[in-house]
Coordinates of C-alpha atoms and ligand atoms in Angstrom, one line a residue:
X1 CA 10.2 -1.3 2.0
X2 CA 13.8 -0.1 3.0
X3 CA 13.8 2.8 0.2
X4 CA 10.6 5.3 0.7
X5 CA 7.4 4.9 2.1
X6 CA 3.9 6.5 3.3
X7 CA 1.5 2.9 2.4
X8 CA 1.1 -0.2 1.1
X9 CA 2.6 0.4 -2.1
X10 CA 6.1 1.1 -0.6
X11 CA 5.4 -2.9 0.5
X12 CA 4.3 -3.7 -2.8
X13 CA 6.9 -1.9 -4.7
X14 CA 9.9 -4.0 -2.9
X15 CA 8.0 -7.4 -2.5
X16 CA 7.2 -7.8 -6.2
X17 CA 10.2 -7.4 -8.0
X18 CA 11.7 -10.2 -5.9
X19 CA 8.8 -12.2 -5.9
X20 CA 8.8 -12.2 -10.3
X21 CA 12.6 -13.2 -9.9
X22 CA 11.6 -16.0 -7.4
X23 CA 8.7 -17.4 -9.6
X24 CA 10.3 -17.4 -12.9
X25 CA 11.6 -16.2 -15.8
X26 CA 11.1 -12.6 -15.0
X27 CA 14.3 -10.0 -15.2
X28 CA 12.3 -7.6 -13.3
X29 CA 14.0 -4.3 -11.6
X30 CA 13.1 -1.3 -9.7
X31 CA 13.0 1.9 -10.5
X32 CA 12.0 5.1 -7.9
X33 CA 13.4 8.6 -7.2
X34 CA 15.7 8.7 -4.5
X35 CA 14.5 9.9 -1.6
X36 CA 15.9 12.2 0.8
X37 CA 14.3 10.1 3.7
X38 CA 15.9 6.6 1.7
X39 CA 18.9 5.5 3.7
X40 CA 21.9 5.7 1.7
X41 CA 23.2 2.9 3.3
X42 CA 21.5 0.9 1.3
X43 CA 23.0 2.1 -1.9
X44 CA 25.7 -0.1 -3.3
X45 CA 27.3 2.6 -5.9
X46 CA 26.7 5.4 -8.4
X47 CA 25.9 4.1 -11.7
X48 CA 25.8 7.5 -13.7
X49 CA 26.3 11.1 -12.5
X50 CA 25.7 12.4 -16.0
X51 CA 22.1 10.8 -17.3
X52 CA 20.8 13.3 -19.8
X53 CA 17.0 13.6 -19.3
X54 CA 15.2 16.3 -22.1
X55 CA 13.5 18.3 -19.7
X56 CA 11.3 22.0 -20.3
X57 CA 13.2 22.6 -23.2
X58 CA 16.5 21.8 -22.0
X59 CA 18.6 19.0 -21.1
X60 CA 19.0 18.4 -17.3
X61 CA 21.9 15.8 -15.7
X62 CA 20.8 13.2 -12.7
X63 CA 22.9 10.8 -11.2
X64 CA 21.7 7.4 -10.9
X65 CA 22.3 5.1 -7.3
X66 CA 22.4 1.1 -7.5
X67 CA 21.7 -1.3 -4.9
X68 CA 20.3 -4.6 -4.2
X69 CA 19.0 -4.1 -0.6
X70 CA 15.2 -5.4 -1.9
X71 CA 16.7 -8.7 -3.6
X72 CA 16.2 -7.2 -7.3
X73 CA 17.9 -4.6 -9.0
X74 CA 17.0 -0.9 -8.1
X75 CA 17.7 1.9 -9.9
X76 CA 17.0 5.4 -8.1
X77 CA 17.1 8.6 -9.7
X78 CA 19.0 11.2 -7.8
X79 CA 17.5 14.6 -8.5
X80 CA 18.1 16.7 -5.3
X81 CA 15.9 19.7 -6.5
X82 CA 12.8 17.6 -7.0
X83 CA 13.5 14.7 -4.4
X84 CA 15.3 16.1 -1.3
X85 CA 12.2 17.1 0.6
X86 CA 10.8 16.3 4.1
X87 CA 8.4 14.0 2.3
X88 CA 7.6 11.9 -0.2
X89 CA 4.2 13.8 -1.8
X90 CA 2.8 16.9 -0.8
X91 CA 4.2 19.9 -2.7
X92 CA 3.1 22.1 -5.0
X93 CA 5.0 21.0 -8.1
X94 CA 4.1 17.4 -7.6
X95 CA 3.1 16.9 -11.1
X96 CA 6.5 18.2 -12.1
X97 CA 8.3 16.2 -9.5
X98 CA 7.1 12.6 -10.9
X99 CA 7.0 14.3 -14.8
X100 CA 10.7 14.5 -14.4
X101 CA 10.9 11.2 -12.4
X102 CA 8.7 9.3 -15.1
X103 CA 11.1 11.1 -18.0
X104 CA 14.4 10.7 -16.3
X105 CA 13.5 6.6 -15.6
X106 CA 12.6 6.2 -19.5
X107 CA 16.0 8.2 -20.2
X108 CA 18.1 5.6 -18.1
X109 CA 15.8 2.5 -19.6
X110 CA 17.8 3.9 -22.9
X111 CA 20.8 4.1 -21.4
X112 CA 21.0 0.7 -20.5
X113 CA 20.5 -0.3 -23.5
X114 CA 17.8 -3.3 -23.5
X115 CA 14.4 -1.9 -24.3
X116 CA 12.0 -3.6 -21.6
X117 CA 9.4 -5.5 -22.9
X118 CA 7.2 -4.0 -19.9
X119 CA 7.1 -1.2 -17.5
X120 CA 4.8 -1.4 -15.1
X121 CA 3.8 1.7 -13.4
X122 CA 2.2 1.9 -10.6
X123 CA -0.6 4.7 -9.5
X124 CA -0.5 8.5 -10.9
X125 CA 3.0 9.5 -10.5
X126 CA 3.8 6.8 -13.4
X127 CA 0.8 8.1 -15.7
X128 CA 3.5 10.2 -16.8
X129 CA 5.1 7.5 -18.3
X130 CA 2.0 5.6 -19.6
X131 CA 1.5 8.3 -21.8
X132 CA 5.2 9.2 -23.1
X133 CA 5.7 5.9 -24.0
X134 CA 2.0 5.6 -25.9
X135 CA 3.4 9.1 -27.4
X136 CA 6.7 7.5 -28.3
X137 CA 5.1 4.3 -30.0
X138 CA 2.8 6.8 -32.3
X139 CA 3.4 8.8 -35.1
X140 CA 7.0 9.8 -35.1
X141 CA 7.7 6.4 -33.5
X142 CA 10.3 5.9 -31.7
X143 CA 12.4 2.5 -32.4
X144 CA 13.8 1.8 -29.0
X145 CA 10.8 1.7 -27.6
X146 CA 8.9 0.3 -30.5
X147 CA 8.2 -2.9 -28.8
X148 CA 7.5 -1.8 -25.3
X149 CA 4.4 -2.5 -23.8
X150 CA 3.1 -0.4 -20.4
X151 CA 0.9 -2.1 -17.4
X152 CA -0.4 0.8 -14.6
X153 CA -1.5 -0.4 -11.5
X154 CA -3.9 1.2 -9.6
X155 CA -3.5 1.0 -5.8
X156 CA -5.7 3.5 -4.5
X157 CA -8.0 5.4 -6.9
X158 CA -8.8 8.9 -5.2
X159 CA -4.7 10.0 -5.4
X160 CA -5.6 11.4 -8.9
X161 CA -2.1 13.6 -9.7
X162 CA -4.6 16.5 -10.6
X163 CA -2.8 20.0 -11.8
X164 CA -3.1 22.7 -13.6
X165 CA -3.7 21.7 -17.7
X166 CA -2.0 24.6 -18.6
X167 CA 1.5 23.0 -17.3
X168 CA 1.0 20.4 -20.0
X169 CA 3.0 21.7 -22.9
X170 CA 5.8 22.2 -20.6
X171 CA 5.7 18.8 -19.3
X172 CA 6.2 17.4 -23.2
X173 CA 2.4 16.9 -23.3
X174 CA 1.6 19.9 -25.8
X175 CA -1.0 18.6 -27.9
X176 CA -2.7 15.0 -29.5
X177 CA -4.7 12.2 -27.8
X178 CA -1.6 12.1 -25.2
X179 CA -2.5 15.4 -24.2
X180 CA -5.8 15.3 -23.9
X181 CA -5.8 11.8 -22.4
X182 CA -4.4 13.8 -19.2
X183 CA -7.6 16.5 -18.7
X184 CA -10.5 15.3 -16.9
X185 CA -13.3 18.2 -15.9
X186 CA -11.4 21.0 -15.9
X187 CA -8.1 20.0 -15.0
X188 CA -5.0 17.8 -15.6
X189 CA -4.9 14.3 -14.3
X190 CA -2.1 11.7 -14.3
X191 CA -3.6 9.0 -13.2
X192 CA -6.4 9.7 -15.8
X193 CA -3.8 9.6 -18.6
X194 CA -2.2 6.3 -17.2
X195 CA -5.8 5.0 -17.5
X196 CA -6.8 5.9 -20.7
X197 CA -3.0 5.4 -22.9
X198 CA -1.4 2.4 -21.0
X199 CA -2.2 -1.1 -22.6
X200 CA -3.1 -2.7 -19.4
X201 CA -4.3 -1.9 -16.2
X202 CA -4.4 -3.9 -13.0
X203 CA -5.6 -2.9 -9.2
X204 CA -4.7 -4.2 -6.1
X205 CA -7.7 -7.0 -5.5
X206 CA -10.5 -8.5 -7.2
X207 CA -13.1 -6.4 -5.5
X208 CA -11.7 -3.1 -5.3
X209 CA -11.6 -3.7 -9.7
X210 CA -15.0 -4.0 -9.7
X211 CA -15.9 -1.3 -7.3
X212 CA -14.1 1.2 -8.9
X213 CA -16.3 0.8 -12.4
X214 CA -19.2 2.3 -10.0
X215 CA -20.6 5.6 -9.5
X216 CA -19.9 5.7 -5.8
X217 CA -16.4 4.4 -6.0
X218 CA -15.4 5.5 -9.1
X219 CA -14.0 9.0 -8.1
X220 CA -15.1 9.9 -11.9
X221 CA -13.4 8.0 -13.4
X222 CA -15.7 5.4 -13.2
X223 CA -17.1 5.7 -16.9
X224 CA -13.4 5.2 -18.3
X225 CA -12.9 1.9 -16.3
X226 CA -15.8 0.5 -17.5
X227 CA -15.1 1.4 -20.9
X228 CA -11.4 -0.4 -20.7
X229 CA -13.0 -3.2 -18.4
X230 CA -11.5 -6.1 -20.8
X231 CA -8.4 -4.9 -19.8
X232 CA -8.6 -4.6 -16.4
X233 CA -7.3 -7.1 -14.2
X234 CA -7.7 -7.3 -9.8
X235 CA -4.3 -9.0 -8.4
X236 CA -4.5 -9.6 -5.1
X237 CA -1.2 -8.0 -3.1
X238 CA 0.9 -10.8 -1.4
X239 CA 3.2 -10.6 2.2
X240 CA 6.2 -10.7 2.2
X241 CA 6.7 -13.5 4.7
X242 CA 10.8 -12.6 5.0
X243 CA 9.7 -9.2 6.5
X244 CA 6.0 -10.4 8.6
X245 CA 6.9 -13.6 10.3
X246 CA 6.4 -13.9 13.8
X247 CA 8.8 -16.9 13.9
X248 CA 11.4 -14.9 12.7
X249 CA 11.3 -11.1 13.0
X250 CA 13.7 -9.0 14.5
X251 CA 11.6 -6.6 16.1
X252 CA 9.5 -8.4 18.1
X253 CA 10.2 -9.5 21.9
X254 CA 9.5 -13.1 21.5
X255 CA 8.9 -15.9 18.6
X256 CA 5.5 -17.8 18.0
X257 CA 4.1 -19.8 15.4
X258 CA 0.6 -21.4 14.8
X259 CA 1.8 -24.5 17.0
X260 CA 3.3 -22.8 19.7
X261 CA 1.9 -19.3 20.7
X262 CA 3.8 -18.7 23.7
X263 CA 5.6 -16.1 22.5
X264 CA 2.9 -13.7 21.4
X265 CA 1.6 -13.2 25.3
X266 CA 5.6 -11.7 26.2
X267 CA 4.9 -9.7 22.7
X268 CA 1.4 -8.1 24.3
X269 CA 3.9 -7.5 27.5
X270 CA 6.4 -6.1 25.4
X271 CA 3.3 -4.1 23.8
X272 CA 1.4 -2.7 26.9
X273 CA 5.0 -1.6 28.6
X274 CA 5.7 0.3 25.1
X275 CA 3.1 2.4 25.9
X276 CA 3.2 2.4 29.5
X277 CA -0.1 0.3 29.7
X278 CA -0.6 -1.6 32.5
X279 CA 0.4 -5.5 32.0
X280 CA -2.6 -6.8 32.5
X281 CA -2.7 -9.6 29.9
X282 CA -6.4 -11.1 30.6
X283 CA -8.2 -8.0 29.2
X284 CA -7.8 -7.9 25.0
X285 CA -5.6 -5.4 23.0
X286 CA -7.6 -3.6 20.5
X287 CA -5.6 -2.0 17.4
X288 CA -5.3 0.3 14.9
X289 CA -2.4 1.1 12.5
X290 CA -3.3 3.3 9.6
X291 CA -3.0 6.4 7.7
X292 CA -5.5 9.2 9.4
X293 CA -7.8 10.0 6.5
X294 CA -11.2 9.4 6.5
X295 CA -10.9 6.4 3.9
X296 CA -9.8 4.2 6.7
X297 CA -13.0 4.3 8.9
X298 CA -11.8 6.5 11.6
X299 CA -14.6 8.6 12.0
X300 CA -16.4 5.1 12.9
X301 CA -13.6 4.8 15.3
X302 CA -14.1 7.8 17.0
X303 CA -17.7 7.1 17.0
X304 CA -17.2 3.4 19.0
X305 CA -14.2 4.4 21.1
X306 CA -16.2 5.4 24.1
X307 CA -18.0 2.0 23.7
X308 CA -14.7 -0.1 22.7
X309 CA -13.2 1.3 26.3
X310 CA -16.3 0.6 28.3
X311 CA -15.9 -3.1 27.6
X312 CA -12.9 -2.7 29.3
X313 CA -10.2 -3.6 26.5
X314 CA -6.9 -1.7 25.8
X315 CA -7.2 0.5 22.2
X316 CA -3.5 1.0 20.8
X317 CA -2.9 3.3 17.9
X318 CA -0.2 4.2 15.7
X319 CA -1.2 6.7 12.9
X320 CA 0.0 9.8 11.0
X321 CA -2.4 11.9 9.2
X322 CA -5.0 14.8 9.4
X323 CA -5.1 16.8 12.3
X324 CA -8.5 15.9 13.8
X325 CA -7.9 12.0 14.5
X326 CA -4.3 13.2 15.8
X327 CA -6.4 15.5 18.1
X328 CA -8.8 12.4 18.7
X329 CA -7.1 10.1 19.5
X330 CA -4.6 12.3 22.2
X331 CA -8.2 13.2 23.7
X332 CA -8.8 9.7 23.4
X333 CA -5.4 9.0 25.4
X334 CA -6.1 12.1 27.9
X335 CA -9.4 10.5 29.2
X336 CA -8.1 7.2 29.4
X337 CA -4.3 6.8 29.9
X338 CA -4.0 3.4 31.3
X339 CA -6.2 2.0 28.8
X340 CA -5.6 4.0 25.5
X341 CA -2.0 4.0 23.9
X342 CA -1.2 6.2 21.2
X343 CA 1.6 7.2 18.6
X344 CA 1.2 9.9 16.4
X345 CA 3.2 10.1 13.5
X346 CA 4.7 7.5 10.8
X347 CA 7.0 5.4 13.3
X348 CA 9.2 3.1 10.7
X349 CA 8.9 -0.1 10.4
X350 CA 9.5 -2.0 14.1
X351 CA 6.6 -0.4 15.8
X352 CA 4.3 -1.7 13.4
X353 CA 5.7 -5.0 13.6
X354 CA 5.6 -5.1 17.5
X355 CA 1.3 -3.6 17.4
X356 CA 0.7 -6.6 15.1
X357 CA 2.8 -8.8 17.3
X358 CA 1.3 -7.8 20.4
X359 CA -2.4 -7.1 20.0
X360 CA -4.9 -9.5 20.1
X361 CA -7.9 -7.7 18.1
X362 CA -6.9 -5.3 14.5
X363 CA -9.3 -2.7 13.5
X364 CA -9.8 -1.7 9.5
X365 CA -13.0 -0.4 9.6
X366 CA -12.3 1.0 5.8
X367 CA -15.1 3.6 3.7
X368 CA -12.6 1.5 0.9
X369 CA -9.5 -0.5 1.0
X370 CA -8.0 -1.3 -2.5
X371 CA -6.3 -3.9 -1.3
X372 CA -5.0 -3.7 2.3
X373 CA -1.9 -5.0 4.1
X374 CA -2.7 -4.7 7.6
X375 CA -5.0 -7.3 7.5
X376 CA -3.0 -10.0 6.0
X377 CA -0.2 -8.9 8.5
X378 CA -2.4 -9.2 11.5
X379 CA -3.5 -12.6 10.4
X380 CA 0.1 -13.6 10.0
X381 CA 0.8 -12.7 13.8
X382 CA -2.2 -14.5 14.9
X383 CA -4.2 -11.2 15.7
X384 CA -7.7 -11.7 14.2
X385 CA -8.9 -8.6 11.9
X386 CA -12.0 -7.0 12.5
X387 CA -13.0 -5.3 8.8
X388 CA -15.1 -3.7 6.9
X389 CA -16.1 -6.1 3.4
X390 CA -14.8 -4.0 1.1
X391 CA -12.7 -4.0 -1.9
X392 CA -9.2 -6.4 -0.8
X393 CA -10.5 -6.7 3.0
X394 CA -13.3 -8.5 1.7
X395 CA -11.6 -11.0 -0.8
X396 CA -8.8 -11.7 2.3
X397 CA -10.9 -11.8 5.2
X398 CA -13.8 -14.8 5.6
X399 CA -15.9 -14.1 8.6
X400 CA -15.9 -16.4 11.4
X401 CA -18.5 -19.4 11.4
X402 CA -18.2 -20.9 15.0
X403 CA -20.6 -24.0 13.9
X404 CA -18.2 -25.1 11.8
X405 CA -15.0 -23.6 12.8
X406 CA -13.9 -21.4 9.6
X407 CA -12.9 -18.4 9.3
X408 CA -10.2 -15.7 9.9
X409 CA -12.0 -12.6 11.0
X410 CA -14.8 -10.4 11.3
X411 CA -17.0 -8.6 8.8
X412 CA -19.5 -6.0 8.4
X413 CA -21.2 -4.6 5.5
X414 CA -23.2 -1.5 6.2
X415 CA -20.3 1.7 7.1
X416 CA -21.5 2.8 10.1
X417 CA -20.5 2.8 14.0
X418 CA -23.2 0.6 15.0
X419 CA -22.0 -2.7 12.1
X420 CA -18.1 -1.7 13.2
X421 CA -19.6 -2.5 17.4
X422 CA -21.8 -5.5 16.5
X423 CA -18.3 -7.0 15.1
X424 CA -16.4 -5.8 17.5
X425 CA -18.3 -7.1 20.1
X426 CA -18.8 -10.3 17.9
X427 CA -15.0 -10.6 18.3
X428 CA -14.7 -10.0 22.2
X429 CA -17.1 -12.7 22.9
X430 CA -15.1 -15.0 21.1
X431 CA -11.7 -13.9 22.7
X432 CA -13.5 -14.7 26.2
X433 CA -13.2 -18.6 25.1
X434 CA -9.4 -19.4 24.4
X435 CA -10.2 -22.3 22.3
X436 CA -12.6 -20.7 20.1
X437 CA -10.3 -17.5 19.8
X438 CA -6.9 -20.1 19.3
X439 CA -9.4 -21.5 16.5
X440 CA -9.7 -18.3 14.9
X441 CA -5.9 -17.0 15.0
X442 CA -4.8 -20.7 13.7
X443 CA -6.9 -20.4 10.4
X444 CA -5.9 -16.7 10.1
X445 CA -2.2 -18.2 10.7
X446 CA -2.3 -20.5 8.0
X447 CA -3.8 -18.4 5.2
X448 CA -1.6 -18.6 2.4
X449 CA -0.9 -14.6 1.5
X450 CA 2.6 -15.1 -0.2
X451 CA 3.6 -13.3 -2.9
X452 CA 4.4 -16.1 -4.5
X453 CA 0.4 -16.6 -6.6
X454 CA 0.0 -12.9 -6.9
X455 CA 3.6 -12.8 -8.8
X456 CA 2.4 -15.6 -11.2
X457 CA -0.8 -14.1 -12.1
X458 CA 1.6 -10.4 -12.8
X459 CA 3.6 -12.7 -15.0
X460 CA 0.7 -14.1 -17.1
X461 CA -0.1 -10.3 -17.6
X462 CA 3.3 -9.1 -18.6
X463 CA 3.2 -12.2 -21.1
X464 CA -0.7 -10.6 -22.2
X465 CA 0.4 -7.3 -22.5
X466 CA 3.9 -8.0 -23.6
X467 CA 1.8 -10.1 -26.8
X468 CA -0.7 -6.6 -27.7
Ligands
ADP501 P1 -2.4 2.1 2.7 O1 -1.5 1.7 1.6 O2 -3.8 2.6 2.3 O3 -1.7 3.1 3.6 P2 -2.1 -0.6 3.7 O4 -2.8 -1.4 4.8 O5 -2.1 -1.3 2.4 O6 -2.7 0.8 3.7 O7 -0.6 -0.4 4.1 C1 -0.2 0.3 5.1 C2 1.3 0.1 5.4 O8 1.9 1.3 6.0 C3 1.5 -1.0 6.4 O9 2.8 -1.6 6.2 C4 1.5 -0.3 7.8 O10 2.2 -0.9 8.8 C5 2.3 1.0 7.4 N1 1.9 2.2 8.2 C6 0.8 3.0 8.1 N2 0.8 4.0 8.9 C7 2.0 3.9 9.6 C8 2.6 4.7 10.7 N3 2.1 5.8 11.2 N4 3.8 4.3 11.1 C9 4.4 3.1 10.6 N5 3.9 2.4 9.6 C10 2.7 2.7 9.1

């Protein structure tokens, strides 16, 4: 994603709207704040400088950028005061931030002048949305967007937009089922409302939709995705196979495909001498590319490490998060600099590329994983994934079967350190034989991730929804 990003939804986010224009009949356009960290490069010109958004009582002005860079039309709200920040999330007013966002995109939906048959919002910052359009469509009504119809997605349910109730009624959210579609025990909750008032939801895998109607991986919320379970649906995310192709991406060292992998040992030499490893290509690369929160396994991480390095591999990471894996993994680093390379912080986007080009063994050793991309990307560059079967890891990764050759990866069940070694040694025994491990990267190579069958199955539900 050129525009913003911290995850896998920044992927999502630019891959879809393409992929709905590329599969059919599907006028589909972007809409996001604009970032300070966005390039403005990218922007092709200012569409408005003057879009009049009803905001706490008052009306505020935003200018509004176009540009094409993603292959669809992107509209991005330019709101300095909210939106020129060090970061993406993170701050205080949060809820206010994506409030005005969610009001400012409906404002320039008006402007345009074509009432959408869908919007399609996409975790808590759009719950904002869900619910001023449900609040729109009700009692007063509201003729433009009479015939509008709302989809949320939900790509990771513990980010719940929680804040203070008591900020409703400034928000526009003063009373009614809107407003109390927003408090959940205690306090206010955007994703909640998105839940509860938009027609249809979706989440990010098949798996991950049922998991989240339990208890344990419900985050509370569980109850209330039960209760809406007929309109629930799990759509696997897609790759963007322009952007992760090791035959032709620009940020690699060398070129490879499933027929000829030649290319992929100058990308592990390219690897090691990024992080002055030594280039000894025998021994296997071991990696790890994630946020540092605990939902992506790395306590189990830094419960094998010692292990991982005794079997003499090389264990790269590239990671920006919570201060106690950064202060892990540089101990990590410190104990064993010519086999441990690390990178703290969010690199951009041709580091990533050049780990999944240039290892040989990815770790996603995931507590959850609503969907996961790093998987699918790893099995694009012939780098075999070594998960944990949950939620989207488990509908995308099929263990290996050596009797009769299928399979893309390896899988445990049970989160703890000792399934995460079994697999991992699982996988080192089957890198020691080349034909067995070129086996195993071929199948992963020739899984079909496109987005091309995840945008189909979005455009039957825009058709659903668009027909409620
Ligand atoms: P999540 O959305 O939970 O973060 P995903 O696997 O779905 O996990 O997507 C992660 C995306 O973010 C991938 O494109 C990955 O390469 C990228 N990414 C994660 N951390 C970093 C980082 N520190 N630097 C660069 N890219 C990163």
């Amino acid at each position: 994603m050129p525009f913003a990003k911290t995850g896998g939804l920044g992927d999502v986010a630019s891959a879809l709207p393409k992929a709905l224009r590329a599969v059919g009949d599907v006028d589909a356009s972007l809409v996001l704040p604009l970032y300070e960290q966005t390039d403005r490069g990218l922007l092709r010109e200012r569409l408005f400088d003057d879009l009049a958004v009803e905001w706490m009582g008052g009306t505020r002005r935003a200018a509004v950028w176009y540009s094409e860079a993603i292959g669809a039309p992107t509209f991005l709200i330019d709101a300095p005061e909210y939106f020129a920040r060090p970061s993406v999330y993170g701050f205080r007013d949060d809820h206010e931030r994506f409030a005005f966002f969610c009001r400012a995109a409906l404002a320039l939906l008006r402007r345009l002048g074509a009432p959408p048959d869908v919007v399609h919002g996409n975790d808590w910052p759009s719950g904002f949305a869900m619910a001023e359009l449900k609040a729109r469509r009700g009692g007063g009504g509201d003729a433009y967007y009479a015939r509008t119809r709302t989809l949320f997605s939900i790509h990771n349910l513990a980010y719940q937009g929680a804040f203070d109730p008591g900020s409703l009624a400034a928000l526009g959210f003063a009373y009614g089922e809107v407003h109390d579609a927003f408090l959940a025990e205690g306090a206010a909750s955007a994703l909640k409302a998105g839940l509860m008032l938009a027609d249809m939801l979706s989440t990010v895998s098949r798996r991950y939709a049922y998991e989240i109607q339990t208890r344990e991986q419900g985050y509370g919320l569980d109850w209330l995705l039960r209760m809406r379970r007929d309109r629930l649906v799990g759509i696997t995310n897609g790759v963007d196979y322009d952007v992760w192709n090791p035959a032709t991406d620009p940020h690699i060292a060398a070129h490879f495909t499933a027929e000829d992998l030649a290319g992929k040992l100058e990308c592990k030499r390219d690897l090691l001498r990024r992080f002055s490893l030594p280039e000894d290509l025998e021994r296997p690369v071991i990696a790890i590319i994630s946020r540092l929160v605990a939902q992506k396994g790395y306590d189990l991480i830094q419960q094998v490490a010692g292990r991982v390095l005794e079997t003499g591999a090389f264990f790269v990471a590239l990671g920006a998060g919570a201060q106690q894996y950064e202060d892990f993994l540089q101990a990590l680093r410190d104990h064993a600099p010519h086999r441990v390379g690390i990178y703290k912080g969010y690199a951009g986007e041709a580091l990533a590329h050049q780990i999944e080009a240039g290892a040989d063994i990815f770790l996603m050793p995931s507590l959850y994983e609503p969907c996961g991309l790093n998987q699918m990307y790893s099995m694009r560059y012939g780098t075999v994934p070594v998960v944990r079967a949950t939620g989207g890891l488990d509908d995308t990764v099929e263990n290996f079967d050596r009797a009769r050759g299928t399979g893309n990866g390896f899988k445990f069940q049970a989160y703890s350190a000792d399934a995460l070694l079994g697999s991992i040694y699982e996988a080192l025994y089957c890198y020691a034989e080349p034909e067995i491990w070129r086996r195993i990267q071929v199948n992963g190579m020739r899984a079909d991730n496109s987005w091309q069958a995840a945008a189909r199955k979005y455009v039957e539900l825009y058709q659903l929804v668009a027909r409620t």
